[in-house]
């Protein structure tokens, strides 16, 4: 696999001290969608933003689903490995440290799968409106990896019990999980941006 196997955008760092961000869009989005969010969350960080390679009625996604919230888990596994290979190639090509994933919705779900299946691919993750991606996840070692999980109290797609299970699963694997439930639905709110920015700042302060 080469980095060009995924259509993507790359913006080089303007601040070498900030970890790169891997931006993963939601269903029907593309590689341009989250660039603005990435800049708000970590101004000056390198941004790597691939487009999901699965099409659902023409809408890009990162893996196949059988229905809303019901995933084709073989495809989740395959696509997570494919994305992990892309990240490794892009890191070589662009000279990047391991990125922090910033995923929204379907992008958050593939980021969670990547954490569980290929933990070495990511330095950490911000999961916006994520669900448990695999019903039978592997025993991952996420020791010390920082994860911010932001859920919506009135999210019609992600039940509260599901995001709580994801937080528990990642914590049990050793991740340093911060889980906040916001007064929001599936869409992002200003609070997501503010919390994500402050969290990245605190992670960077620990790395520096
Ligand atoms: C998914 O398919 O990953 C979730 O249902 C979220 C979505 O993309 O709507």
PDB file of C-alpha atoms and ligand atoms in Angstrom:
ATOM      1  CA  UNK A   1       0.000   0.000   0.000  1.00  0.00           C
ATOM      2  CA  UNK A   2       1.171   3.536  -0.720  1.00  0.00           C
ATOM      3  CA  UNK A   3      -0.107   6.707   0.896  1.00  0.00           C
ATOM      4  CA  UNK A   4      -1.875   7.501  -2.383  1.00  0.00           C
ATOM      5  CA  UNK A   5      -4.094   4.410  -1.951  1.00  0.00           C
ATOM      6  CA  UNK A   6      -6.438   6.752  -0.095  1.00  0.00           C
ATOM      7  CA  UNK A   7      -7.441  10.031  -1.693  1.00  0.00           C
ATOM      8  CA  UNK A   8      -6.297  12.465   0.980  1.00  0.00           C
ATOM      9  CA  UNK A   9      -5.298  15.965   1.911  1.00  0.00           C
ATOM     10  CA  UNK A  10      -2.103  16.719   3.783  1.00  0.00           C
ATOM     11  CA  UNK A  11      -1.234  20.016   5.417  1.00  0.00           C
ATOM     12  CA  UNK A  12       2.300  20.245   6.818  1.00  0.00           C
ATOM     13  CA  UNK A  13       2.891  21.416  10.376  1.00  0.00           C
ATOM     14  CA  UNK A  14       3.532  25.063  11.119  1.00  0.00           C
ATOM     15  CA  UNK A  15       4.304  24.183  14.738  1.00  0.00           C
ATOM     16  CA  UNK A  16       6.697  21.240  14.946  1.00  0.00           C
ATOM     17  CA  UNK A  17       5.835  20.637  18.616  1.00  0.00           C
ATOM     18  CA  UNK A  18       2.213  19.606  17.995  1.00  0.00           C
ATOM     19  CA  UNK A  19       1.357  15.973  17.238  1.00  0.00           C
ATOM     20  CA  UNK A  20      -0.122  15.452  13.763  1.00  0.00           C
ATOM     21  CA  UNK A  21      -3.877  14.925  13.522  1.00  0.00           C
ATOM     22  CA  UNK A  22      -5.458  12.117  11.474  1.00  0.00           C
ATOM     23  CA  UNK A  23      -8.865  13.504  10.455  1.00  0.00           C
ATOM     24  CA  UNK A  24     -11.595  10.930   9.799  1.00  0.00           C
ATOM     25  CA  UNK A  25     -14.892  12.217   8.425  1.00  0.00           C
ATOM     26  CA  UNK A  26     -18.456  10.956   8.917  1.00  0.00           C
ATOM     27  CA  UNK A  27     -20.692   9.165   6.383  1.00  0.00           C
ATOM     28  CA  UNK A  28     -21.034  11.222   3.216  1.00  0.00           C
ATOM     29  CA  UNK A  29     -18.107  13.463   4.071  1.00  0.00           C
ATOM     30  CA  UNK A  30     -14.733  13.678   2.421  1.00  0.00           C
ATOM     31  CA  UNK A  31     -11.113  14.637   2.989  1.00  0.00           C
ATOM     32  CA  UNK A  32     -11.973  18.341   3.124  1.00  0.00           C
ATOM     33  CA  UNK A  33     -14.632  18.136   5.836  1.00  0.00           C
ATOM     34  CA  UNK A  34     -12.618  18.185   9.024  1.00  0.00           C
ATOM     35  CA  UNK A  35      -9.675  20.385   7.992  1.00  0.00           C
ATOM     36  CA  UNK A  36     -11.330  23.417   9.611  1.00  0.00           C
ATOM     37  CA  UNK A  37     -12.043  21.457  12.788  1.00  0.00           C
ATOM     38  CA  UNK A  38      -8.442  20.203  12.874  1.00  0.00           C
ATOM     39  CA  UNK A  39      -7.144  23.780  12.614  1.00  0.00           C
ATOM     40  CA  UNK A  40      -9.406  24.895  15.446  1.00  0.00           C
ATOM     41  CA  UNK A  41      -8.422  21.975  17.670  1.00  0.00           C
ATOM     42  CA  UNK A  42      -4.674  22.228  17.137  1.00  0.00           C
ATOM     43  CA  UNK A  43      -3.534  25.299  15.171  1.00  0.00           C
ATOM     44  CA  UNK A  44      -0.219  24.577  13.470  1.00  0.00           C
ATOM     45  CA  UNK A  45      -0.403  20.768  13.676  1.00  0.00           C
ATOM     46  CA  UNK A  46       0.171  18.681  10.539  1.00  0.00           C
ATOM     47  CA  UNK A  47      -3.171  17.430   9.196  1.00  0.00           C
ATOM     48  CA  UNK A  48      -3.595  14.113   7.387  1.00  0.00           C
ATOM     49  CA  UNK A  49      -7.109  13.663   6.084  1.00  0.00           C
ATOM     50  CA  UNK A  50      -8.061  10.574   4.032  1.00  0.00           C
ATOM     51  CA  UNK A  51     -11.373   9.947   2.277  1.00  0.00           C
ATOM     52  CA  UNK A  52     -13.148   6.720   3.252  1.00  0.00           C
ATOM     53  CA  UNK A  53     -12.901   4.118   0.462  1.00  0.00           C
ATOM     54  CA  UNK A  54     -16.321   2.491   0.914  1.00  0.00           C
ATOM     55  CA  UNK A  55     -19.292   3.976  -0.917  1.00  0.00           C
ATOM     56  CA  UNK A  56     -22.841   3.719   0.450  1.00  0.00           C
ATOM     57  CA  UNK A  57     -25.188   5.056  -2.234  1.00  0.00           C
ATOM     58  CA  UNK A  58     -22.324   7.282  -3.358  1.00  0.00           C
ATOM     59  CA  UNK A  59     -21.489   8.453   0.171  1.00  0.00           C
ATOM     60  CA  UNK A  60     -17.904   7.809   1.319  1.00  0.00           C
ATOM     61  CA  UNK A  61     -17.451   5.831   4.558  1.00  0.00           C
ATOM     62  CA  UNK A  62     -14.600   3.994   6.241  1.00  0.00           C
ATOM     63  CA  UNK A  63     -16.305   0.567   6.379  1.00  0.00           C
ATOM     64  CA  UNK A  64     -19.482  -1.216   5.258  1.00  0.00           C
ATOM     65  CA  UNK A  65     -22.573  -1.373   7.443  1.00  0.00           C
ATOM     66  CA  UNK A  66     -25.597  -3.627   7.175  1.00  0.00           C
ATOM     67  CA  UNK A  67     -27.946  -1.031   8.710  1.00  0.00           C
ATOM     68  CA  UNK A  68     -27.551   2.105  10.808  1.00  0.00           C
ATOM     69  CA  UNK A  69     -25.487   1.063  13.811  1.00  0.00           C
ATOM     70  CA  UNK A  70     -25.113  -2.541  12.526  1.00  0.00           C
ATOM     71  CA  UNK A  71     -21.640  -3.069  11.140  1.00  0.00           C
ATOM     72  CA  UNK A  72     -20.112  -5.574   8.728  1.00  0.00           C
ATOM     73  CA  UNK A  73     -17.413  -6.477  11.241  1.00  0.00           C
ATOM     74  CA  UNK A  74     -15.218  -8.401   8.785  1.00  0.00           C
ATOM     75  CA  UNK A  75     -15.105  -5.234   6.749  1.00  0.00           C
ATOM     76  CA  UNK A  76     -14.410  -3.133   9.882  1.00  0.00           C
ATOM     77  CA  UNK A  77     -11.361  -5.315  10.548  1.00  0.00           C
ATOM     78  CA  UNK A  78     -10.120  -5.268   6.963  1.00  0.00           C
ATOM     79  CA  UNK A  79     -10.600  -1.533   6.563  1.00  0.00           C
ATOM     80  CA  UNK A  80      -8.996  -0.697   9.907  1.00  0.00           C
ATOM     81  CA  UNK A  81      -5.866  -2.595   8.847  1.00  0.00           C
ATOM     82  CA  UNK A  82      -5.939  -0.842   5.469  1.00  0.00           C
ATOM     83  CA  UNK A  83      -6.183   2.538   7.203  1.00  0.00           C
ATOM     84  CA  UNK A  84      -3.357   1.573   9.564  1.00  0.00           C
ATOM     85  CA  UNK A  85      -1.172   0.728   6.548  1.00  0.00           C
ATOM     86  CA  UNK A  86      -2.054   4.072   4.992  1.00  0.00           C
ATOM     87  CA  UNK A  87      -1.038   5.900   8.181  1.00  0.00           C
ATOM     88  CA  UNK A  88       2.288   4.043   8.283  1.00  0.00           C
ATOM     89  CA  UNK A  89       3.027   4.904   4.636  1.00  0.00           C
ATOM     90  CA  UNK A  90       1.962   8.531   5.055  1.00  0.00           C
ATOM     91  CA  UNK A  91       4.180   8.865   8.120  1.00  0.00           C
ATOM     92  CA  UNK A  92       7.167   7.742   6.033  1.00  0.00           C
ATOM     93  CA  UNK A  93       6.255   9.881   3.062  1.00  0.00           C
ATOM     94  CA  UNK A  94       5.628  13.074   5.053  1.00  0.00           C
ATOM     95  CA  UNK A  95       8.015  12.424   7.964  1.00  0.00           C
ATOM     96  CA  UNK A  96       5.370  12.390  10.693  1.00  0.00           C
ATOM     97  CA  UNK A  97       5.176  11.194  14.286  1.00  0.00           C
ATOM     98  CA  UNK A  98       2.283   8.899  15.195  1.00  0.00           C
ATOM     99  CA  UNK A  99      -0.902  10.974  14.851  1.00  0.00           C
ATOM    100  CA  UNK A 100      -3.815  11.626  17.155  1.00  0.00           C
ATOM    101  CA  UNK A 101      -6.986  10.531  15.361  1.00  0.00           C
ATOM    102  CA  UNK A 102      -9.878  12.988  15.299  1.00  0.00           C
ATOM    103  CA  UNK A 103     -12.887  11.020  14.106  1.00  0.00           C
ATOM    104  CA  UNK A 104     -16.518  12.021  13.770  1.00  0.00           C
ATOM    105  CA  UNK A 105     -19.327   9.435  13.641  1.00  0.00           C
ATOM    106  CA  UNK A 106     -18.277   6.774  11.111  1.00  0.00           C
ATOM    107  CA  UNK A 107     -14.750   8.239  11.286  1.00  0.00           C
ATOM    108  CA  UNK A 108     -14.791   7.924  15.089  1.00  0.00           C
ATOM    109  CA  UNK A 109     -15.894   4.309  14.774  1.00  0.00           C
ATOM    110  CA  UNK A 110     -13.029   3.381  12.446  1.00  0.00           C
ATOM    111  CA  UNK A 111     -10.640   5.260  14.772  1.00  0.00           C
ATOM    112  CA  UNK A 112     -11.901   3.150  17.695  1.00  0.00           C
ATOM    113  CA  UNK A 113     -11.405  -0.003  15.593  1.00  0.00           C
ATOM    114  CA  UNK A 114      -7.890   1.121  14.668  1.00  0.00           C
ATOM    115  CA  UNK A 115      -7.065   1.698  18.349  1.00  0.00           C
ATOM    116  CA  UNK A 116      -8.219  -1.830  19.193  1.00  0.00           C
ATOM    117  CA  UNK A 117      -6.668  -3.617  16.201  1.00  0.00           C
ATOM    118  CA  UNK A 118      -3.464  -1.629  15.542  1.00  0.00           C
ATOM    119  CA  UNK A 119      -2.774   0.476  18.636  1.00  0.00           C
ATOM    120  CA  UNK A 120       0.699   1.384  17.407  1.00  0.00           C
ATOM    121  CA  UNK A 121      -0.845   3.362  14.527  1.00  0.00           C
ATOM    122  CA  UNK A 122      -2.098   6.142  16.826  1.00  0.00           C
ATOM    123  CA  UNK A 123      -0.685   8.303  19.615  1.00  0.00           C
ATOM    124  CA  UNK A 124      -4.212   8.838  20.904  1.00  0.00           C
ATOM    125  CA  UNK A 125      -7.701   9.668  19.703  1.00  0.00           C
ATOM    126  CA  UNK A 126     -10.564  12.123  19.916  1.00  0.00           C
ATOM    127  CA  UNK A 127     -13.736  10.144  19.261  1.00  0.00           C
ATOM    128  CA  UNK A 128     -16.755  12.321  18.473  1.00  0.00           C
ATOM    129  CA  UNK A 129     -20.095  10.411  18.704  1.00  0.00           C
ATOM    130  CA  UNK A 130     -18.382   6.991  18.558  1.00  0.00           C
ATOM    131  CA  UNK A 131     -19.883   3.524  19.117  1.00  0.00           C
ATOM    132  CA  UNK A 132     -18.380   0.141  19.975  1.00  0.00           C
ATOM    133  CA  UNK A 133     -17.025  -0.925  16.553  1.00  0.00           C
ATOM    134  CA  UNK A 134     -16.525  -4.674  17.188  1.00  0.00           C
ATOM    135  CA  UNK A 135     -18.697  -7.056  19.218  1.00  0.00           C
ATOM    136  CA  UNK A 136     -15.737  -9.346  19.886  1.00  0.00           C
ATOM    137  CA  UNK A 137     -12.743  -7.003  20.171  1.00  0.00           C
ATOM    138  CA  UNK A 138      -9.177  -8.292  20.543  1.00  0.00           C
ATOM    139  CA  UNK A 139      -7.237  -7.841  23.806  1.00  0.00           C
ATOM    140  CA  UNK A 140      -5.522  -4.620  22.844  1.00  0.00           C
ATOM    141  CA  UNK A 141      -2.717  -3.007  24.832  1.00  0.00           C
ATOM    142  CA  UNK A 142      -3.533   0.695  24.950  1.00  0.00           C
ATOM    143  CA  UNK A 143      -1.377   1.391  27.993  1.00  0.00           C
ATOM    144  CA  UNK A 144      -1.280   5.107  28.652  1.00  0.00           C
ATOM    145  CA  UNK A 145      -2.840   6.156  25.330  1.00  0.00           C
ATOM    146  CA  UNK A 146      -4.951   9.285  25.791  1.00  0.00           C
ATOM    147  CA  UNK A 147      -8.501   9.092  24.423  1.00  0.00           C
ATOM    148  CA  UNK A 148     -11.189  11.772  24.553  1.00  0.00           C
ATOM    149  CA  UNK A 149     -14.699  10.420  23.939  1.00  0.00           C
ATOM    150  CA  UNK A 150     -17.419  13.035  23.460  1.00  0.00           C
ATOM    151  CA  UNK A 151     -20.980  11.727  23.277  1.00  0.00           C
ATOM    152  CA  UNK A 152     -24.339  13.444  22.791  1.00  0.00           C
ATOM    153  CA  UNK A 153     -26.976  12.993  25.486  1.00  0.00           C
ATOM    154  CA  UNK A 154     -29.735  13.085  22.835  1.00  0.00           C
ATOM    155  CA  UNK A 155     -27.868  11.184  20.099  1.00  0.00           C
ATOM    156  CA  UNK A 156     -30.473   9.147  18.154  1.00  0.00           C
ATOM    157  CA  UNK A 157     -27.754   6.905  16.639  1.00  0.00           C
ATOM    158  CA  UNK A 158     -25.566   6.137  19.680  1.00  0.00           C
ATOM    159  CA  UNK A 159     -27.376   4.959  22.845  1.00  0.00           C
ATOM    160  CA  UNK A 160     -25.796   6.112  26.124  1.00  0.00           C
ATOM    161  CA  UNK A 161     -25.150   2.485  27.101  1.00  0.00           C
ATOM    162  CA  UNK A 162     -23.125   1.960  23.913  1.00  0.00           C
ATOM    163  CA  UNK A 163     -20.775   4.913  24.416  1.00  0.00           C
ATOM    164  CA  UNK A 164     -20.387   3.922  28.083  1.00  0.00           C
ATOM    165  CA  UNK A 165     -19.387   0.412  26.930  1.00  0.00           C
ATOM    166  CA  UNK A 166     -16.839   1.873  24.536  1.00  0.00           C
ATOM    167  CA  UNK A 167     -15.330   4.011  27.317  1.00  0.00           C
ATOM    168  CA  UNK A 168     -15.132   0.925  29.561  1.00  0.00           C
ATOM    169  CA  UNK A 169     -13.617  -1.227  26.806  1.00  0.00           C
ATOM    170  CA  UNK A 170     -10.878   1.299  26.056  1.00  0.00           C
ATOM    171  CA  UNK A 171     -10.158   1.913  29.762  1.00  0.00           C
ATOM    172  CA  UNK A 172      -9.888  -1.815  30.443  1.00  0.00           C
ATOM    173  CA  UNK A 173      -7.340  -2.018  27.604  1.00  0.00           C
ATOM    174  CA  UNK A 174      -5.256   0.573  29.486  1.00  0.00           C
ATOM    175  CA  UNK A 175      -6.170   3.805  27.673  1.00  0.00           C
ATOM    176  CA  UNK A 176      -6.430   7.063  29.666  1.00  0.00           C
ATOM    177  CA  UNK A 177     -10.042   7.765  28.747  1.00  0.00           C
ATOM    178  CA  UNK A 178     -11.877  11.026  29.338  1.00  0.00           C
ATOM    179  CA  UNK A 179     -15.566  10.515  28.545  1.00  0.00           C
ATOM    180  CA  UNK A 180     -17.954  13.448  28.527  1.00  0.00           C
ATOM    181  CA  UNK A 181     -21.647  13.364  27.646  1.00  0.00           C
ATOM    182  CA  UNK A 182     -22.694  16.713  26.183  1.00  0.00           C
ATOM    183  CA  UNK A 183     -26.156  18.276  25.901  1.00  0.00           C
ATOM    184  CA  UNK A 184     -26.113  17.563  22.142  1.00  0.00           C
ATOM    185  CA  UNK A 185     -27.389  15.121  19.516  1.00  0.00           C
ATOM    186  CA  UNK A 186     -25.291  13.382  16.829  1.00  0.00           C
ATOM    187  CA  UNK A 187     -24.123  16.706  15.393  1.00  0.00           C
ATOM    188  CA  UNK A 188     -21.064  18.485  16.697  1.00  0.00           C
ATOM    189  CA  UNK A 189     -21.486  21.515  18.941  1.00  0.00           C
ATOM    190  CA  UNK A 190     -19.217  24.357  19.988  1.00  0.00           C
ATOM    191  CA  UNK A 191     -18.585  22.451  23.236  1.00  0.00           C
ATOM    192  CA  UNK A 192     -17.001  19.600  21.223  1.00  0.00           C
ATOM    193  CA  UNK A 193     -14.523  22.012  19.656  1.00  0.00           C
ATOM    194  CA  UNK A 194     -13.635  23.698  22.941  1.00  0.00           C
ATOM    195  CA  UNK A 195     -13.225  20.438  24.859  1.00  0.00           C
ATOM    196  CA  UNK A 196     -11.189  18.844  22.057  1.00  0.00           C
ATOM    197  CA  UNK A 197      -8.902  21.893  21.845  1.00  0.00           C
ATOM    198  CA  UNK A 198      -8.303  21.993  25.595  1.00  0.00           C
ATOM    199  CA  UNK A 199      -7.696  18.235  25.674  1.00  0.00           C
ATOM    200  CA  UNK A 200      -5.128  18.371  22.836  1.00  0.00           C
ATOM    201  CA  UNK A 201      -3.423  21.222  24.687  1.00  0.00           C
ATOM    202  CA  UNK A 202      -3.149  19.106  27.840  1.00  0.00           C
ATOM    203  CA  UNK A 203      -1.824  16.097  25.874  1.00  0.00           C
ATOM    204  CA  UNK A 204       0.775  18.297  24.144  1.00  0.00           C
ATOM    205  CA  UNK A 205       1.859  19.755  27.478  1.00  0.00           C
ATOM    206  CA  UNK A 206       2.554  16.203  28.729  1.00  0.00           C
ATOM    207  CA  UNK A 207       4.487  15.259  25.559  1.00  0.00           C
ATOM    208  CA  UNK A 208       6.592  18.467  25.620  1.00  0.00           C
TER     209      UNK A 208
HETATM  210  C1  LIG B   1     -21.630   4.205  11.392  1.00  0.00           C
HETATM  211  O1  LIG B   1     -22.165   3.645  10.466  1.00  0.00           O
HETATM  212  O2  LIG B   1     -20.410   4.251  11.551  1.00  0.00           O
HETATM  213  C2  LIG B   1     -22.536   4.870  12.385  1.00  0.00           C
HETATM  214  O3  LIG B   1     -23.850   4.419  12.187  1.00  0.00           O
HETATM  215  C3  LIG B   1     -22.432   6.349  12.324  1.00  0.00           C
HETATM  216  C4  LIG B   1     -22.827   6.878  10.968  1.00  0.00           C
HETATM  217  O4  LIG B   1     -22.008   6.903  10.085  1.00  0.00           O
HETATM  218  O5  LIG B   1     -23.985   7.276  10.808  1.00  0.00           O
END
